[in-house]
PDB file of C-alpha atoms and ligand atoms in Angstrom:
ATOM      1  CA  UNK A   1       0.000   0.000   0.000  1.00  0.00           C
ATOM      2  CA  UNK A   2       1.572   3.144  -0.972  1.00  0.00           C
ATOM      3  CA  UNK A   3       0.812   6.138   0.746  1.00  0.00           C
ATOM      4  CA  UNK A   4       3.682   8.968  -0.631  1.00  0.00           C
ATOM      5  CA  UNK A   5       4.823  10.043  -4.218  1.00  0.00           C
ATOM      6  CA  UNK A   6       3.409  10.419  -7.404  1.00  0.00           C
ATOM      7  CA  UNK A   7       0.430   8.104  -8.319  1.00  0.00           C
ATOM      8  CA  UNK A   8       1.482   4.967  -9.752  1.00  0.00           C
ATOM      9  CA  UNK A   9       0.119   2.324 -11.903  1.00  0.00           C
ATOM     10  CA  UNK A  10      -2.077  -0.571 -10.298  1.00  0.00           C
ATOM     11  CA  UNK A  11      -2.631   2.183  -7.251  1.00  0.00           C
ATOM     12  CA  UNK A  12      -6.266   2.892  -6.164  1.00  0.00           C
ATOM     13  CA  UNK A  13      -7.324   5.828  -5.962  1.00  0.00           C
ATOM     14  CA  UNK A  14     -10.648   8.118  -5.336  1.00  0.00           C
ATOM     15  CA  UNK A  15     -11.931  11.037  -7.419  1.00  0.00           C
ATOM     16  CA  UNK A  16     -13.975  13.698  -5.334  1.00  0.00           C
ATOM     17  CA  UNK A  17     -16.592  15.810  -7.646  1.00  0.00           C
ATOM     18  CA  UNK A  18     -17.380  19.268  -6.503  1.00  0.00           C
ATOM     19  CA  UNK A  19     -20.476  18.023  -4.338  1.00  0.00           C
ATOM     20  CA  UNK A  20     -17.460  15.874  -2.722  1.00  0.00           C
ATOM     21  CA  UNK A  21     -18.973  13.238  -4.425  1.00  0.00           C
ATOM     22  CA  UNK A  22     -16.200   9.911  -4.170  1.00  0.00           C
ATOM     23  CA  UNK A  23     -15.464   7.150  -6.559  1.00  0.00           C
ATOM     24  CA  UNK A  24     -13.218   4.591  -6.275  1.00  0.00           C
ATOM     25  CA  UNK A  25     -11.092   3.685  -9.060  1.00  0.00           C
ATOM     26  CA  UNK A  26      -7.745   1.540  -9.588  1.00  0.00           C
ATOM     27  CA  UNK A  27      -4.807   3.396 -12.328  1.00  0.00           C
ATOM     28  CA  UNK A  28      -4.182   0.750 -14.549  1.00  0.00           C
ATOM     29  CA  UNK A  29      -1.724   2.000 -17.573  1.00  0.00           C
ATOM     30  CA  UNK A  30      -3.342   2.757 -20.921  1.00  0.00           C
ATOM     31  CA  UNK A  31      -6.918   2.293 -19.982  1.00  0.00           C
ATOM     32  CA  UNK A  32      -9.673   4.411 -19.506  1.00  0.00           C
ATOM     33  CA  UNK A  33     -11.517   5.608 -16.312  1.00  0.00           C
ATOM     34  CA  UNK A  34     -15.566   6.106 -16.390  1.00  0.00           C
ATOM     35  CA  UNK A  35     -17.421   8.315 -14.289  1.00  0.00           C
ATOM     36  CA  UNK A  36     -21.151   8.791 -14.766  1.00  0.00           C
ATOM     37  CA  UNK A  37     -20.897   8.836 -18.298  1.00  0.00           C
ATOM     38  CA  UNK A  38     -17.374  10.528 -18.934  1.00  0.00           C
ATOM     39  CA  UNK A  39     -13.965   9.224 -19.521  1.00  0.00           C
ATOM     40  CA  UNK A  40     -10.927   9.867 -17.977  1.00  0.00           C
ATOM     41  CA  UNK A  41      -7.192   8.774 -19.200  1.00  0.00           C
ATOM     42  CA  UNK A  42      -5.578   6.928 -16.774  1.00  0.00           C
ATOM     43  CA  UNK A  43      -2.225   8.288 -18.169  1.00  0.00           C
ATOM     44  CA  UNK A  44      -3.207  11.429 -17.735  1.00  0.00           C
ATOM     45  CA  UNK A  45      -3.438  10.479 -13.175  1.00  0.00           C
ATOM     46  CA  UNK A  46       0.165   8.640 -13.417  1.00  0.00           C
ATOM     47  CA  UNK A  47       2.685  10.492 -12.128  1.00  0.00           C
ATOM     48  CA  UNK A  48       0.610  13.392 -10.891  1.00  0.00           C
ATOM     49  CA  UNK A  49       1.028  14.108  -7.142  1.00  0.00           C
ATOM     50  CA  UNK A  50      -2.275  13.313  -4.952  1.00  0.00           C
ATOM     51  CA  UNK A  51      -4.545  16.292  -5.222  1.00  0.00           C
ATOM     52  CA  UNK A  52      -4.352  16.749  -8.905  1.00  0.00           C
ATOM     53  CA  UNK A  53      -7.646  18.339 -11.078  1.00  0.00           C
ATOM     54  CA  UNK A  54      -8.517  16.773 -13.556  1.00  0.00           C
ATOM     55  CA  UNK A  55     -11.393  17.315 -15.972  1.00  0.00           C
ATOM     56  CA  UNK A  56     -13.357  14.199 -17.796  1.00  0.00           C
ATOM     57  CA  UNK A  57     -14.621  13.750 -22.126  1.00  0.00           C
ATOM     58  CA  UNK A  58     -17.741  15.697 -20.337  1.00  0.00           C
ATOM     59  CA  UNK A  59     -15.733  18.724 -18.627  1.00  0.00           C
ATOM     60  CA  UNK A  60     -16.414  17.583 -15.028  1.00  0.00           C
ATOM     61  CA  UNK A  61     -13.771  17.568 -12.599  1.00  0.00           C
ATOM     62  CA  UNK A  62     -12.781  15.936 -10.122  1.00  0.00           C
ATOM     63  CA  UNK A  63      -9.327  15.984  -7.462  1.00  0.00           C
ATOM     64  CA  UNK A  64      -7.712  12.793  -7.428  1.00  0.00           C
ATOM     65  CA  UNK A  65      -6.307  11.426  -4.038  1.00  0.00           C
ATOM     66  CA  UNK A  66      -5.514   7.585  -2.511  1.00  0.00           C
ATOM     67  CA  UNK A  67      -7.661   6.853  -0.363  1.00  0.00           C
ATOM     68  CA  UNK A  68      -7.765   6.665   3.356  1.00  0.00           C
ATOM     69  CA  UNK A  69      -8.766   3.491   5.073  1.00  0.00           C
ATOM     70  CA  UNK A  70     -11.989   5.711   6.413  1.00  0.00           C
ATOM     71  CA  UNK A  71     -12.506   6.694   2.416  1.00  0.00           C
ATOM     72  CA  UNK A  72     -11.759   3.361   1.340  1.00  0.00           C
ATOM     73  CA  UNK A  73     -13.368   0.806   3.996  1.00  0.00           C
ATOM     74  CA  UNK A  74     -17.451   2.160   2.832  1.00  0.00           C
ATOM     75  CA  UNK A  75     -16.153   2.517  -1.197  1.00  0.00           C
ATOM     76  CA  UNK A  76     -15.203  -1.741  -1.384  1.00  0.00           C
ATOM     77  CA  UNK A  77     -16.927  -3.766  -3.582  1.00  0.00           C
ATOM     78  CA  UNK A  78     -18.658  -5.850  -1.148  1.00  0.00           C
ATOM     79  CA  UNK A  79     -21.331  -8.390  -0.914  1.00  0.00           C
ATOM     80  CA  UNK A  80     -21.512  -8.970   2.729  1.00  0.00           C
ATOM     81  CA  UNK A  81     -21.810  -6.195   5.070  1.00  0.00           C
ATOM     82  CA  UNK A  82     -18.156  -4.656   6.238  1.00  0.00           C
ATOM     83  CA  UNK A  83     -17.412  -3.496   9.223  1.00  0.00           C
ATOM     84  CA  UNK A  84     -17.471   0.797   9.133  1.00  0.00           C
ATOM     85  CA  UNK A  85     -14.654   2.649   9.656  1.00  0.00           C
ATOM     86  CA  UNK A  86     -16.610   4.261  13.139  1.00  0.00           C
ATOM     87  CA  UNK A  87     -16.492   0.828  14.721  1.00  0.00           C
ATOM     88  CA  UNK A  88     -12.948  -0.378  12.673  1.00  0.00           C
ATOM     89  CA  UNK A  89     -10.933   2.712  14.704  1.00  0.00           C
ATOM     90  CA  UNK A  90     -12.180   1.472  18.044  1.00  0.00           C
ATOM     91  CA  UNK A  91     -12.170  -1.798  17.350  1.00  0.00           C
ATOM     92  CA  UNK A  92      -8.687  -1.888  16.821  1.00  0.00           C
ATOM     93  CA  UNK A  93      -7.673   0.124  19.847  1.00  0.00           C
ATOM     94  CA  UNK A  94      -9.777  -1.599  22.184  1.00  0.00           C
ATOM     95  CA  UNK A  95      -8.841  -5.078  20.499  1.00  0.00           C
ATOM     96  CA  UNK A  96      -5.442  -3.430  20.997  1.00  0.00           C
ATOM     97  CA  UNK A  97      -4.145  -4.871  17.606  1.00  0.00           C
ATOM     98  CA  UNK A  98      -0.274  -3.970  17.578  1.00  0.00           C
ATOM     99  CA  UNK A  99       2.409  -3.665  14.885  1.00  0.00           C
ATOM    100  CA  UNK A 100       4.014  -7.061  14.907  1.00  0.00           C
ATOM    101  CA  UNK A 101       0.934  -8.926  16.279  1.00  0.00           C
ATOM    102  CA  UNK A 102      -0.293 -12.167  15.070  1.00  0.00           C
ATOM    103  CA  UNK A 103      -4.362 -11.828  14.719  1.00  0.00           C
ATOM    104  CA  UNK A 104      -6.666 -14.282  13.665  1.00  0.00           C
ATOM    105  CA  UNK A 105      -9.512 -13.125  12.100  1.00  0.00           C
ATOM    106  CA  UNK A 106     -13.037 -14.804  10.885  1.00  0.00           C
ATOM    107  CA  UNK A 107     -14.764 -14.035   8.897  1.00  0.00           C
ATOM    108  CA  UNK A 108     -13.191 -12.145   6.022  1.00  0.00           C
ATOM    109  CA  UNK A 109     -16.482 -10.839   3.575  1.00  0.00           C
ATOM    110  CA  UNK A 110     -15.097  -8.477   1.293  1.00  0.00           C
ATOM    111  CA  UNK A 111     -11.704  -7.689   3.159  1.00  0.00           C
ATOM    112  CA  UNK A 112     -12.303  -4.109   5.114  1.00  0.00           C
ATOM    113  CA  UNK A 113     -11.451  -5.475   8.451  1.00  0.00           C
ATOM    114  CA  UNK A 114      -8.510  -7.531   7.495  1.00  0.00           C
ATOM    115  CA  UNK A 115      -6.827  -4.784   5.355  1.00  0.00           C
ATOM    116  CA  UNK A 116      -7.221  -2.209   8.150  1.00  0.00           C
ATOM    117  CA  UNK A 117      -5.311  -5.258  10.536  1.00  0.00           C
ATOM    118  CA  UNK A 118      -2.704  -5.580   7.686  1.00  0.00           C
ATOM    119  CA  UNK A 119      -1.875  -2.216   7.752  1.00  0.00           C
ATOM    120  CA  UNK A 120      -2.034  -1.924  11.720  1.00  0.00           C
ATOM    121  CA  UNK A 121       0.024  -5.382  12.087  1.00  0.00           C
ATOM    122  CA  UNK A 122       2.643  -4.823   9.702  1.00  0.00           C
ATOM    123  CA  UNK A 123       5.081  -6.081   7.702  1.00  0.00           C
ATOM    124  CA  UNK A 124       6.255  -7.996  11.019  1.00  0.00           C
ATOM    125  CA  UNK A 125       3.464  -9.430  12.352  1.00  0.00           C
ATOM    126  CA  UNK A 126       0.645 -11.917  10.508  1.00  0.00           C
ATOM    127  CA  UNK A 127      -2.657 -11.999  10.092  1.00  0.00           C
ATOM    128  CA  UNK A 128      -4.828 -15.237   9.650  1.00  0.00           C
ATOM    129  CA  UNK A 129      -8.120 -14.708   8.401  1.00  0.00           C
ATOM    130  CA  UNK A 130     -11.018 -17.507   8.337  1.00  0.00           C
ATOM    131  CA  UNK A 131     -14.014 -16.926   5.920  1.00  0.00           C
ATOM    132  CA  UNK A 132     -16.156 -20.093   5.443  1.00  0.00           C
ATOM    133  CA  UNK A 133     -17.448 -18.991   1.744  1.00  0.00           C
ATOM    134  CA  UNK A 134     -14.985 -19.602  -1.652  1.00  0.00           C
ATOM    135  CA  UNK A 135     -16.564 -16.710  -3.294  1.00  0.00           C
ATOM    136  CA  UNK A 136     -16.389 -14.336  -0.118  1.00  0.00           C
ATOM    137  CA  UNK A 137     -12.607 -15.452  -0.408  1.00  0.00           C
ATOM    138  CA  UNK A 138     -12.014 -14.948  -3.490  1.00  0.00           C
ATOM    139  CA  UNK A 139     -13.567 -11.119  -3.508  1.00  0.00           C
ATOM    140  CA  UNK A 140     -11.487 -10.616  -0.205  1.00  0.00           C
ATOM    141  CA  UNK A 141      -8.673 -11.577  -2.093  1.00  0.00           C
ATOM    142  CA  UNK A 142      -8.944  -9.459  -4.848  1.00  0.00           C
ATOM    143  CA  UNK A 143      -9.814  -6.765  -2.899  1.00  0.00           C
ATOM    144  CA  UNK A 144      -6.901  -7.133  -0.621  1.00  0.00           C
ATOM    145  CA  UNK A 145      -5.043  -7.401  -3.830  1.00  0.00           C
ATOM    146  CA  UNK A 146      -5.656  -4.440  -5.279  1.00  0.00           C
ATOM    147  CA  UNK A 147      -6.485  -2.219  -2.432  1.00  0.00           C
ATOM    148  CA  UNK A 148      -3.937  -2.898  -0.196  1.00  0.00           C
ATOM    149  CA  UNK A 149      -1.079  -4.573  -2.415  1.00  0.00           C
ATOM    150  CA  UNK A 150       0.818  -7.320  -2.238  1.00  0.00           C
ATOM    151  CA  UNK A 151       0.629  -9.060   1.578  1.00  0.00           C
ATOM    152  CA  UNK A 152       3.105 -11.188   2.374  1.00  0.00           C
ATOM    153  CA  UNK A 153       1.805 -11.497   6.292  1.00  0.00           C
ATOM    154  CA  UNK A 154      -1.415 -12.572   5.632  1.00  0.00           C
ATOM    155  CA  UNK A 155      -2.860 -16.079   4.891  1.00  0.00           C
ATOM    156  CA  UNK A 156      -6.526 -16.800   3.927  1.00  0.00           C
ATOM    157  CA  UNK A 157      -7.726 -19.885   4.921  1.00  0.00           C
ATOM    158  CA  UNK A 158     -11.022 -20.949   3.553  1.00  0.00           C
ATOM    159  CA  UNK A 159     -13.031 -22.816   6.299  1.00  0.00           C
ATOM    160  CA  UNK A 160     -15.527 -22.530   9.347  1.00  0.00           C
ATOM    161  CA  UNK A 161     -13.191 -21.344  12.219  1.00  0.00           C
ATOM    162  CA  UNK A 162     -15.508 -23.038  14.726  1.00  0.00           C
ATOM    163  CA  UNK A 163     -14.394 -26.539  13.184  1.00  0.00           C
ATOM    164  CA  UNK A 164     -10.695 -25.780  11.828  1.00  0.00           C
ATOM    165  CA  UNK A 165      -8.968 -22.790  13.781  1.00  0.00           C
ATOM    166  CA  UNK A 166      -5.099 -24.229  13.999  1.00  0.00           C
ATOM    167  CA  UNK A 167      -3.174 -21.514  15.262  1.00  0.00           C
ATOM    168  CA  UNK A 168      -1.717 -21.161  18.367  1.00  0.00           C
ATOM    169  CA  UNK A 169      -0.283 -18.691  20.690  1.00  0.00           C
ATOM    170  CA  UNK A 170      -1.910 -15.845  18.676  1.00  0.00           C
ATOM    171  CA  UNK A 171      -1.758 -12.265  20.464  1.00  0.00           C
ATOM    172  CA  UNK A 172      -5.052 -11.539  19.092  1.00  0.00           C
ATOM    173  CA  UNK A 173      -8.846 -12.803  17.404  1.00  0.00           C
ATOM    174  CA  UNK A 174     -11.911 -11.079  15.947  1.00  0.00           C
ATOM    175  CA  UNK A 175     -14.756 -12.481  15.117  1.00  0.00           C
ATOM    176  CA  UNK A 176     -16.957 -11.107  12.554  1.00  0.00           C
ATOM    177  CA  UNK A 177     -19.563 -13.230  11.412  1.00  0.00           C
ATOM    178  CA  UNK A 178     -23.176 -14.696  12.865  1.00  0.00           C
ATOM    179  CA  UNK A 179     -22.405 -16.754  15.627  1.00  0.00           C
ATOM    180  CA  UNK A 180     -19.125 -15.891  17.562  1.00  0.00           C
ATOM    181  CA  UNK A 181     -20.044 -18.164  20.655  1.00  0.00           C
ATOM    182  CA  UNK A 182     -19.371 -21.047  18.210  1.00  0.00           C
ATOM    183  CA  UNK A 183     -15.806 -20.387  18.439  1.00  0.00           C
ATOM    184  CA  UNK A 184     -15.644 -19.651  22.200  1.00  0.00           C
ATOM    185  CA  UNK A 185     -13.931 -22.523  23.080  1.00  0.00           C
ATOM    186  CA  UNK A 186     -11.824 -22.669  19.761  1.00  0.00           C
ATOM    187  CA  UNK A 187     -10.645 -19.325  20.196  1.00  0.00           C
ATOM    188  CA  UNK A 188      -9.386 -20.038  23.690  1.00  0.00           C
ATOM    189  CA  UNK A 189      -7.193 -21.914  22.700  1.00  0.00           C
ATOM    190  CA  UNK A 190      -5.439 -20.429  19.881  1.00  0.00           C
ATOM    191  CA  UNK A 191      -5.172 -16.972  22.128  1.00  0.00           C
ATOM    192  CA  UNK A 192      -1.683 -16.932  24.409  1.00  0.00           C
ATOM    193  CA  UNK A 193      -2.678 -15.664  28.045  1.00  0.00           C
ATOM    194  CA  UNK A 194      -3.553 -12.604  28.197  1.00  0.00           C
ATOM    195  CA  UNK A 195      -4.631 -12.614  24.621  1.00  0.00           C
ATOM    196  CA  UNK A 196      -7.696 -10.545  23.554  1.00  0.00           C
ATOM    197  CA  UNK A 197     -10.794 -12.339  21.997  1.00  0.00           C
ATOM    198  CA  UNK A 198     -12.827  -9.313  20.345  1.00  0.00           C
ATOM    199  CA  UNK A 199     -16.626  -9.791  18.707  1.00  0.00           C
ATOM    200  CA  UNK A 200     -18.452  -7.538  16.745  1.00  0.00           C
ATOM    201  CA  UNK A 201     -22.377  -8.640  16.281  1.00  0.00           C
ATOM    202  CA  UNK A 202     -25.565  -6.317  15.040  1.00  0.00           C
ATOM    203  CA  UNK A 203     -27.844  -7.363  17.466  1.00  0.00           C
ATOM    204  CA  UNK A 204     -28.816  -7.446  21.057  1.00  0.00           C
ATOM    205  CA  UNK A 205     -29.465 -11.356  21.294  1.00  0.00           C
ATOM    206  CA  UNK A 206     -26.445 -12.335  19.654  1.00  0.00           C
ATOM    207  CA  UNK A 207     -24.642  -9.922  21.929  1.00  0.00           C
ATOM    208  CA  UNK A 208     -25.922 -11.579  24.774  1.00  0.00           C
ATOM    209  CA  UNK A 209     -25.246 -15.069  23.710  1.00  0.00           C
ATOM    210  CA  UNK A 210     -21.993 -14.214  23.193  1.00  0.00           C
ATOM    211  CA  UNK A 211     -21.216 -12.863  26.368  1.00  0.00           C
ATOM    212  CA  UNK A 212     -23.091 -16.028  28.223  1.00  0.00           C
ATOM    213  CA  UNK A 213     -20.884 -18.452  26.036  1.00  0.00           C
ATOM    214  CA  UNK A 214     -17.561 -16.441  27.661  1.00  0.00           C
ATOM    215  CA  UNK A 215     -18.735 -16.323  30.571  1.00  0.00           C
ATOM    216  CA  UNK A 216     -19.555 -19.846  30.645  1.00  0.00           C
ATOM    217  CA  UNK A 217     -16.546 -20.744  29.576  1.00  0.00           C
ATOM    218  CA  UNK A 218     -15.210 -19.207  32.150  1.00  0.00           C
ATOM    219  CA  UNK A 219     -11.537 -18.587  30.651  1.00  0.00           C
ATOM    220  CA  UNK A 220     -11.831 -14.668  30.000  1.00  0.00           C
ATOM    221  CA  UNK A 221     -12.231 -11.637  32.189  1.00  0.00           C
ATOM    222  CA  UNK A 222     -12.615  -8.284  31.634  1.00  0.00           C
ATOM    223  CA  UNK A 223     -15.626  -8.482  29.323  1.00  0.00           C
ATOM    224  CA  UNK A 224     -16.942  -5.581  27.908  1.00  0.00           C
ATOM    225  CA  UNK A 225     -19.306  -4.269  25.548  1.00  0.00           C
ATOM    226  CA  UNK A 226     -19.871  -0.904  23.719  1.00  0.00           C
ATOM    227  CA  UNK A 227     -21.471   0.617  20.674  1.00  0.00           C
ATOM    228  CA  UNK A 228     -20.199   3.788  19.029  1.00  0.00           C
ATOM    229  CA  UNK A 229     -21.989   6.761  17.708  1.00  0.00           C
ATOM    230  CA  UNK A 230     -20.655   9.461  15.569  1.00  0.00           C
ATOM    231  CA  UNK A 231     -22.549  11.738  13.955  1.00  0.00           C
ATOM    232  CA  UNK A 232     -20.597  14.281  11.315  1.00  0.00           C
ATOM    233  CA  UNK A 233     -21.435  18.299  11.378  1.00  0.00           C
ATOM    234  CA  UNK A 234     -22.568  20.075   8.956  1.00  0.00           C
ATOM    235  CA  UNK A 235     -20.848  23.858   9.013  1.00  0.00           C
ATOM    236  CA  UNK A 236     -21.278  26.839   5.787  1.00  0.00           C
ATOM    237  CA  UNK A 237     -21.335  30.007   6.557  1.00  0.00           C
ATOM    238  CA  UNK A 238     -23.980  30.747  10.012  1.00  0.00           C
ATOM    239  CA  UNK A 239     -25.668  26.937   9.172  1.00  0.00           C
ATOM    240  CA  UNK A 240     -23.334  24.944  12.085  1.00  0.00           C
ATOM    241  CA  UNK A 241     -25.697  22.309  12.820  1.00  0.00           C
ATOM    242  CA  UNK A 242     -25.531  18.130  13.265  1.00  0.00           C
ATOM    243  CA  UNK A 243     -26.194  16.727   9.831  1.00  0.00           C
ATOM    244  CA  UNK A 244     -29.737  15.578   9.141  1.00  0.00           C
ATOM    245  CA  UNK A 245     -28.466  12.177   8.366  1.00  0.00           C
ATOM    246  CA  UNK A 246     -26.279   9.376  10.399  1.00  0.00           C
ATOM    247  CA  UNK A 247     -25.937   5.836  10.807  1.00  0.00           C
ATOM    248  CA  UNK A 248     -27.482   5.388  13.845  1.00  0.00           C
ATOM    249  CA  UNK A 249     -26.675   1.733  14.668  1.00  0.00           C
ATOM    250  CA  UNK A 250     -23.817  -1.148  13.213  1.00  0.00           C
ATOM    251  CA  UNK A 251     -23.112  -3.125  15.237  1.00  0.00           C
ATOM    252  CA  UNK A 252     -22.097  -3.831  19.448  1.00  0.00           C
ATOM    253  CA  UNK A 253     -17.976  -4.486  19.975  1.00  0.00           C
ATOM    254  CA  UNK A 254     -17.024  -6.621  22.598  1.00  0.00           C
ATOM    255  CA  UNK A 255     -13.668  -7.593  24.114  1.00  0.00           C
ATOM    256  CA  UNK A 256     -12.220  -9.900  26.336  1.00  0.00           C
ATOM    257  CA  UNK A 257      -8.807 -10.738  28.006  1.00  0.00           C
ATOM    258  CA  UNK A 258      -8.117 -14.782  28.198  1.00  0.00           C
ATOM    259  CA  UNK A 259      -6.758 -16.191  31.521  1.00  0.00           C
ATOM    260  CA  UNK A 260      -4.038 -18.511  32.092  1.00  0.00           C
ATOM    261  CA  UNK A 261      -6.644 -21.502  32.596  1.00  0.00           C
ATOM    262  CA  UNK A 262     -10.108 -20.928  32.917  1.00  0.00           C
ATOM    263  CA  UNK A 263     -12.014 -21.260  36.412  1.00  0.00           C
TER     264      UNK A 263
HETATM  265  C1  SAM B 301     -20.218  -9.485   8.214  1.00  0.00           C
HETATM  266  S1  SAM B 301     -19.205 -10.479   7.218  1.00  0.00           S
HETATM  267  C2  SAM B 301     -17.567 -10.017   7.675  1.00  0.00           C
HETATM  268  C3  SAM B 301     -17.178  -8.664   7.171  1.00  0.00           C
HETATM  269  C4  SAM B 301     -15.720  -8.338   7.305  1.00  0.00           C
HETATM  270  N1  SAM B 301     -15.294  -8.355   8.681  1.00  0.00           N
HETATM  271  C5  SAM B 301     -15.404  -6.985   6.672  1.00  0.00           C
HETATM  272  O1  SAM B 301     -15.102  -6.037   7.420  1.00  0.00           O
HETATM  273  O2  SAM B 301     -15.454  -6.890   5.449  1.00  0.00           O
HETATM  274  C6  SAM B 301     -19.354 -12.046   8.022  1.00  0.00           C
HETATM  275  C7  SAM B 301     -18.600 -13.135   7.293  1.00  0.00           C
HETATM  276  O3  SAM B 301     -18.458 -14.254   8.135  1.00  0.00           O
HETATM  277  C8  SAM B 301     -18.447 -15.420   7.313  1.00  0.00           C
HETATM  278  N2  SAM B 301     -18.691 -16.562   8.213  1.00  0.00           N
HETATM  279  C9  SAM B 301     -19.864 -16.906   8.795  1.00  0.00           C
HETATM  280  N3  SAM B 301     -19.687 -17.968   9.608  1.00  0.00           N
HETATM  281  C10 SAM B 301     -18.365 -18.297   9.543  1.00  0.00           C
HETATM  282  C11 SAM B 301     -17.566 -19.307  10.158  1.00  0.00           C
HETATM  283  N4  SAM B 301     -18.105 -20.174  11.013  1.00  0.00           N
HETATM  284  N5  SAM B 301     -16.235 -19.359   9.869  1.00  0.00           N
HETATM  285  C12 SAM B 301     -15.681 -18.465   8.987  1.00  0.00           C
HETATM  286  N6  SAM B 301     -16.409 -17.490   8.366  1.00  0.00           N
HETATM  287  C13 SAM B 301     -17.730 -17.402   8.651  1.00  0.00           C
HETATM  288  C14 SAM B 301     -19.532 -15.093   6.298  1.00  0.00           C
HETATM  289  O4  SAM B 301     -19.434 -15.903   5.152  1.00  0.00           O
HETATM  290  C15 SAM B 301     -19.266 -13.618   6.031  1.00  0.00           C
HETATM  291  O5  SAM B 301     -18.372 -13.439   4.953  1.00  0.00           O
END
């Protein structure tokens, strides 16, 4: 993932409109670049530094940047839900994720998560990543591919993590996906002490049952559970106001330290 110099080929990048409007959109040498209706040279992007105007076949323009995880993370092709870049910051702070760390995630969908724990972990550390559909995999892959660039810590195992998670003595695991509490026990084991298991689920029930199946387990402490809000302002000129419009709910984020041996 670059994130200095001139734009290069096989980078992604995002064009802003003047309503601030964003598309994402990957430089690849020689070809053209579509937006609503009007074409754009890639050759004319390479080489330019980030922040260059330029104007499409229909004389709109547009400023050309990379994009930031927060840009990037809602702009993925996707077909399952990601996680959004309001829960992805905290998550990672309160899942404590560390450069050098060796996380184990599940499951993948179309990649935001595990690209924002590439970048976080490092060259150094690793990242393991579950996801028990092919074609999920295979659209994670690409879009880990061309979004974040080649990832030599990170292995993509195609499986259900409740039946096949191998690792051991990992610092870290998220769990993304339906039923957590499946992997309870499973995850346990993989995490060193003082390892932190970390869940993100939409809904109060599954919330619950996940927090029953740790506690029943009885090998983690420090359980907690949070949502986060954020809601963006709108300010021009005397109109300083909340905007009209937020995502009011995602998902709930839960963490959890493992013990030496549960009790
Ligand atoms: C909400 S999506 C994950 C989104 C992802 N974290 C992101 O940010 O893009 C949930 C994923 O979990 C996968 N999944 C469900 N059960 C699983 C299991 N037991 N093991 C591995 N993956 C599973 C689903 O196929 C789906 O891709």
């Amino acid at each position: 993932m670059n994130t200095r110099g001139v734009l290069r080929e096989g980078e992604a990048v995002i064009f802003f409109d003047r309503k601030e409007r964003e598309y994402l959109r990957r430089l690849e040498a020689g070809k053209t670049i579509s937006i609503r209706g009007g074409k754009i040279s890639t050759d004319s992007v390479l080489g330019s530094e980030e922040g260059v105007y330029v104007r499409s076949s229909l004389n709109e323009g547009f400023f050309v940047f990379r994009p930031s995880l927060a840009r990037l993370v809602p702009n993925l092709p996707r077909q399952a839900q990601v996680i959004y870049p309001k829960d992805i910051g905290p998550l990672l702070l309160w899942a404590d994720i560390f450069p050098g760390a060796t996380v184990v995630e599940a499951g993948v969908g179309a990649g935001a998560l595990t690209i924002a724990l590439l970048r976080t972990v490092g060259q150094e550390g690793r990242v393991v990543s579950y996801e028990i559909r092919e074609d999920f995999c295979r659209m994670a892959r690409q879009n880990v591919a061309h979004f974040y660039g080649p990832a030599p810590q990170w292995t993509l195992k195609s499986g259900d993590i409740a039946a096949s998670l191998e690792e051991r003595e990992v610092d870290r695991i998220v769990l993304d996906l339906p039923e957590p509490w499946q992997a309870t026990r499973q995850a346990w084991e993989a995490l060193r002490p003082g390892g932190i298991l970390a869940g993100y689920v939409p809904t109060t029930p599954q919330l619950k049952t996940l927090i029953d199946s740790l506690r029943e387990h009885g090998g983690f402490i420090g359980v907690e559970s949070f949502e986060c809000l954020m809601r963006f302002w709108h300010v021009k000129g005397l109109s300083v106001r909340p905007q009209h419009r937020m995502v009011a709910h995602t998902g709930f984020i839960t963490v959890a330290k493992r013990i030496l041996a549960p009790t």
